[in-house]
Amino acid sequence: MVQELLIALVVVVLAGVAYMAAAARVVKQYERGVVLRFGRLRNDVRGPGFTMVLPGAERLRKVNMQIVTMPVPAQDGITRDNVTVRVDAVIYFKVVDAASAVVEVEDYRFAVSQMAQTSLRSIIGKSDLDDLLSNREKLNQGLELMIDSPAVGWGVQIDRVEIKDVSLPETMKRSMARQAEADRERRARVINADAELQASKKLSQAAAEMSSQPAALQLRLLQTVVAVAAEKNSTLVLPFPVELLRFLERAQSPTAPPQAVQGAQPAQGVQAAQGVQAAQGAQPEPPVEPASASSPEPSGDSSSESSADSSSAEAQSAEPGTAPESASPSPSQGPARTARTPEPAPPAARPRPRPNGSKPLARH
């Protein structure tokens, strides 16, 4: 009898241990427990800690109350200005009502993911490319409102939505790069022009100050020389006065060379001598007196000697280095000929001097 009681007691204890094992539940701090008794929601939501449920009659579902980070797959879309882009985002949400998250939606995670993708495509179609690139804060707020509206009924609160990346076609990237380069170049030119304007004003003021003090220009020149020489250069650049260059240019202006002037003087002397000879040759010779009976020499010899003397005198009166073209004709030769203008020729050799007391030979 006692043995049967002991066996029954052991069976009861074992049954109690099994029941306790089946009914005991532990809810973690970041979780909440939703109890369904025979498929019906109990009003009380089990908090963190140890809890008991009726095995076979009640079912406990644990809901995570932490903030969930869910990446939104990249979505291809066309912006309002007809640019094809590929945008991906990330969404942060958490469950605020565990009972609604279990009862109102089958899988709140999947539902939130699909709603985020749909809202992202809608935002892409309503926005311009510039807004997607530079005004993301506004787009994030709009996307958050679009997802949060249906998620409130699911017991889910959207904490934050962020657009991660916007992928553009290669052609669009090159176009935007050229636009940015052109804008940068424009700004650089404007800044450079402004700097030149300010520098010109300062230089004009400095020039006005230096013009009042001539010594300032010399001091500035010396400072420039010192600055150039301090760099260990082998070449030293010094300013050269422009007035000195103009003086040298005037000094080297094209004029008649002295050799040409000296060569022209003998030629002019030759022409003058020839003109005098022609004028003397045109005058008639004086008549020759008949010779007396006592004179042994014929009259032709005296006339020839006088003509020879006149021709030698004309030759000596001409320029040295020139020769007469023709001597004065004698009466026997007939009327005088008109002198012909000779072409310019190099000066002839100087005639040899005659010995004293000799007379030139007469020409026949």
JSON list of C-alpha atoms in Angstrom, two decimals, residues 27-36 41-48 60-66 94-108 151-157:
[
{"chain": "A", "resi": 27, "resn": "VAL", "atom": "CA", "xyz": [10.07, 37.21, -22.53]},
{"chain": "A", "resi": 28, "resn": "LYS", "atom": "CA", "xyz": [13.23, 39.28, -23.11]},
{"chain": "A", "resi": 29, "resn": "GLN", "atom": "CA", "xyz": [13.58, 42.91, -22.27]},
{"chain": "A", "resi": 30, "resn": "TYR", "atom": "CA", "xyz": [13.27, 44.14, -25.88]},
{"chain": "A", "resi": 31, "resn": "GLU", "atom": "CA", "xyz": [10.30, 41.88, -26.59]},
{"chain": "A", "resi": 32, "resn": "ARG", "atom": "CA", "xyz": [6.61, 41.82, -25.85]},
{"chain": "A", "resi": 33, "resn": "GLY", "atom": "CA", "xyz": [4.42, 38.72, -25.64]},
{"chain": "A", "resi": 34, "resn": "VAL", "atom": "CA", "xyz": [1.01, 38.51, -27.31]},
{"chain": "A", "resi": 35, "resn": "VAL", "atom": "CA", "xyz": [-1.15, 35.69, -25.93]},
{"chain": "A", "resi": 36, "resn": "LEU", "atom": "CA", "xyz": [-3.82, 33.98, -28.05]},
{"chain": "A", "resi": 41, "resn": "LEU", "atom": "CA", "xyz": [-6.40, 37.72, -28.55]},
{"chain": "A", "resi": 42, "resn": "ARG", "atom": "CA", "xyz": [-6.01, 38.32, -24.86]},
{"chain": "A", "resi": 43, "resn": "ASN", "atom": "CA", "xyz": [-6.06, 41.98, -23.82]},
{"chain": "A", "resi": 44, "resn": "ASP", "atom": "CA", "xyz": [-3.01, 41.69, -21.66]},
{"chain": "A", "resi": 45, "resn": "VAL", "atom": "CA", "xyz": [0.34, 41.86, -23.44]},
{"chain": "A", "resi": 46, "resn": "ARG", "atom": "CA", "xyz": [3.00, 40.02, -21.54]},
{"chain": "A", "resi": 47, "resn": "GLY", "atom": "CA", "xyz": [5.97, 42.13, -20.54]},
{"chain": "A", "resi": 48, "resn": "PRO", "atom": "CA", "xyz": [9.58, 41.04, -20.18]},
{"chain": "A", "resi": 60, "resn": "LEU", "atom": "CA", "xyz": [2.45, 33.16, -26.95]},
{"chain": "A", "resi": 61, "resn": "ARG", "atom": "CA", "xyz": [3.98, 35.21, -29.83]},
{"chain": "A", "resi": 62, "resn": "LYS", "atom": "CA", "xyz": [6.99, 37.36, -29.12]},
{"chain": "A", "resi": 63, "resn": "VAL", "atom": "CA", "xyz": [7.33, 40.67, -30.98]},
{"chain": "A", "resi": 64, "resn": "ASN", "atom": "CA", "xyz": [10.66, 42.49, -31.23]},
{"chain": "A", "resi": 65, "resn": "MET", "atom": "CA", "xyz": [10.34, 46.12, -30.17]},
{"chain": "A", "resi": 66, "resn": "GLN", "atom": "CA", "xyz": [13.80, 47.20, -31.32]},
{"chain": "A", "resi": 94, "resn": "LYS", "atom": "CA", "xyz": [10.05, 49.90, -34.91]},
{"chain": "A", "resi": 95, "resn": "VAL", "atom": "CA", "xyz": [6.92, 48.26, -33.53]},
{"chain": "A", "resi": 96, "resn": "VAL", "atom": "CA", "xyz": [4.98, 50.35, -31.07]},
{"chain": "A", "resi": 97, "resn": "ASP", "atom": "CA", "xyz": [1.88, 48.13, -30.79]},
{"chain": "A", "resi": 98, "resn": "ALA", "atom": "CA", "xyz": [2.71, 44.46, -30.56]},
{"chain": "A", "resi": 99, "resn": "ALA", "atom": "CA", "xyz": [-0.92, 43.30, -30.71]},
{"chain": "A", "resi": 100, "resn": "SER", "atom": "CA", "xyz": [-1.61, 45.23, -33.96]},
{"chain": "A", "resi": 101, "resn": "ALA", "atom": "CA", "xyz": [1.64, 44.01, -35.50]},
{"chain": "A", "resi": 102, "resn": "VAL", "atom": "CA", "xyz": [0.49, 40.43, -34.89]},
{"chain": "A", "resi": 103, "resn": "VAL", "atom": "CA", "xyz": [-3.18, 40.77, -35.70]},
{"chain": "A", "resi": 104, "resn": "GLU", "atom": "CA", "xyz": [-3.46, 43.51, -38.37]},
{"chain": "A", "resi": 105, "resn": "VAL", "atom": "CA", "xyz": [-0.79, 42.32, -40.79]},
{"chain": "A", "resi": 106, "resn": "GLU", "atom": "CA", "xyz": [0.54, 38.91, -41.63]},
{"chain": "A", "resi": 107, "resn": "ASP", "atom": "CA", "xyz": [4.22, 39.90, -41.82]},
{"chain": "A", "resi": 108, "resn": "TYR", "atom": "CA", "xyz": [4.87, 43.49, -40.92]},
{"chain": "A", "resi": 151, "resn": "ALA", "atom": "CA", "xyz": [2.21, 51.62, -41.25]},
{"chain": "A", "resi": 152, "resn": "VAL", "atom": "CA", "xyz": [0.44, 53.34, -38.35]},
{"chain": "A", "resi": 153, "resn": "GLY", "atom": "CA", "xyz": [-2.45, 50.86, -38.60]},
{"chain": "A", "resi": 154, "resn": "TRP", "atom": "CA", "xyz": [0.01, 47.98, -38.41]},
{"chain": "A", "resi": 155, "resn": "GLY", "atom": "CA", "xyz": [1.42, 49.14, -35.09]},
{"chain": "A", "resi": 156, "resn": "VAL", "atom": "CA", "xyz": [4.67, 50.14, -36.80]},
{"chain": "A", "resi": 157, "resn": "GLN", "atom": "CA", "xyz": [6.28, 53.54, -36.52]}
]
